[in-house]
Amino acid sequence: MTQKELLYFEDAVGHEGNIIKIIETGLQNLEDENLRAFMNNELTKHNEAKQRLMNVLEAKANE
């Protein structure tokens, strides 16, 4: 993996982190249970995506 590709992964991790923060902030203000459930599901998806990206970066760092 090239240095440029690694930088793309780092950017993607940052973007996922931003999305997670936005969802967490929004969840604090939601009252509708269906919308809360949907947003919690989205939060889980983005946490998993961020973790997968981190796993790739960690694997490359340990090579």
PDB file of C-alpha atoms in Angstrom:
ATOM      1  CA  MET A   1       0.000   0.000   0.000  1.00  0.00           C
ATOM      2  CA  THR A   2       1.381   3.372  -0.966  1.00  0.00           C
ATOM      3  CA  GLN A   3       1.787   6.321   1.372  1.00  0.00           C
ATOM      4  CA  LYS A   4      -0.989   8.126  -0.497  1.00  0.00           C
ATOM      5  CA  GLU A   5      -3.344   5.179   0.023  1.00  0.00           C
ATOM      6  CA  LEU A   6      -2.530   5.157   3.732  1.00  0.00           C
ATOM      7  CA  LEU A   7      -3.400   8.844   3.883  1.00  0.00           C
ATOM      8  CA  TYR A   8      -6.768   8.069   2.273  1.00  0.00           C
ATOM      9  CA  PHE A   9      -7.414   5.487   4.992  1.00  0.00           C
ATOM     10  CA  GLU A  10      -6.482   8.014   7.681  1.00  0.00           C
ATOM     11  CA  ASP A  11      -8.874  10.534   6.121  1.00  0.00           C
ATOM     12  CA  ALA A  12     -11.632   7.923   6.017  1.00  0.00           C
ATOM     13  CA  VAL A  13     -11.103   7.161   9.715  1.00  0.00           C
ATOM     14  CA  GLY A  14     -11.434  10.873  10.451  1.00  0.00           C
ATOM     15  CA  HIS A  15     -14.606  11.135   8.394  1.00  0.00           C
ATOM     16  CA  GLU A  16     -16.140   8.177  10.206  1.00  0.00           C
ATOM     17  CA  GLY A  17     -15.192   9.787  13.516  1.00  0.00           C
ATOM     18  CA  ASN A  18     -16.943  13.003  12.485  1.00  0.00           C
ATOM     19  CA  ILE A  19     -20.068  11.110  11.434  1.00  0.00           C
ATOM     20  CA  ILE A  20     -20.071   9.269  14.771  1.00  0.00           C
ATOM     21  CA  LYS A  21     -19.877  12.550  16.694  1.00  0.00           C
ATOM     22  CA  ILE A  22     -22.728  14.033  14.660  1.00  0.00           C
ATOM     23  CA  ILE A  23     -24.932  10.995  15.267  1.00  0.00           C
ATOM     24  CA  GLU A  24     -24.128  10.948  18.992  1.00  0.00           C
ATOM     25  CA  THR A  25     -24.979  14.641  19.290  1.00  0.00           C
ATOM     26  CA  GLY A  26     -28.207  14.163  17.374  1.00  0.00           C
ATOM     27  CA  LEU A  27     -29.231  11.204  19.514  1.00  0.00           C
ATOM     28  CA  GLN A  28     -29.231  13.417  22.601  1.00  0.00           C
ATOM     29  CA  ASN A  29     -32.070  15.462  21.138  1.00  0.00           C
ATOM     30  CA  LEU A  30     -34.261  12.757  19.642  1.00  0.00           C
ATOM     31  CA  GLU A  31     -37.532  11.807  21.246  1.00  0.00           C
ATOM     32  CA  ASP A  32     -39.036   9.600  18.519  1.00  0.00           C
ATOM     33  CA  GLU A  33     -38.185   5.996  19.401  1.00  0.00           C
ATOM     34  CA  ASN A  34     -38.239   4.795  15.784  1.00  0.00           C
ATOM     35  CA  LEU A  35     -35.802   7.507  14.769  1.00  0.00           C
ATOM     36  CA  ARG A  36     -33.632   6.774  17.819  1.00  0.00           C
ATOM     37  CA  ALA A  37     -33.511   3.104  16.860  1.00  0.00           C
ATOM     38  CA  PHE A  38     -32.577   3.992  13.294  1.00  0.00           C
ATOM     39  CA  MET A  39     -29.829   6.378  14.414  1.00  0.00           C
ATOM     40  CA  ASN A  40     -28.462   3.848  16.917  1.00  0.00           C
ATOM     41  CA  ASN A  41     -28.249   1.359  14.054  1.00  0.00           C
ATOM     42  CA  GLU A  42     -26.390   3.927  11.955  1.00  0.00           C
ATOM     43  CA  LEU A  43     -24.068   4.634  14.876  1.00  0.00           C
ATOM     44  CA  THR A  44     -23.240   0.931  15.096  1.00  0.00           C
ATOM     45  CA  LYS A  45     -22.545   0.755  11.345  1.00  0.00           C
ATOM     46  CA  HIS A  46     -20.196   3.732  11.449  1.00  0.00           C
ATOM     47  CA  ASN A  47     -18.366   2.477  14.545  1.00  0.00           C
ATOM     48  CA  GLU A  48     -17.842  -0.853  12.771  1.00  0.00           C
ATOM     49  CA  ALA A  49     -16.649   0.883   9.590  1.00  0.00           C
ATOM     50  CA  LYS A  50     -14.193   2.985  11.581  1.00  0.00           C
ATOM     51  CA  GLN A  51     -12.896  -0.115  13.343  1.00  0.00           C
ATOM     52  CA  ARG A  52     -12.391  -1.961  10.044  1.00  0.00           C
ATOM     53  CA  LEU A  53     -10.398   0.987   8.695  1.00  0.00           C
ATOM     54  CA  MET A  54      -8.338   1.133  11.891  1.00  0.00           C
ATOM     55  CA  ASN A  55      -7.637  -2.599  11.590  1.00  0.00           C
ATOM     56  CA  VAL A  56      -6.185  -2.069   8.109  1.00  0.00           C
ATOM     57  CA  LEU A  57      -3.985   0.768   9.344  1.00  0.00           C
ATOM     58  CA  GLU A  58      -2.819  -1.263  12.338  1.00  0.00           C
ATOM     59  CA  ALA A  59      -2.033  -4.270  10.145  1.00  0.00           C
ATOM     60  CA  LYS A  60       0.052  -2.086   7.843  1.00  0.00           C
ATOM     61  CA  ALA A  61       1.851  -0.512  10.808  1.00  0.00           C
ATOM     62  CA  ASN A  62       2.783  -3.967  12.105  1.00  0.00           C
ATOM     63  CA  GLU A  63       4.230  -5.222   8.807  1.00  0.00           C
TER      64      GLU A  63
END
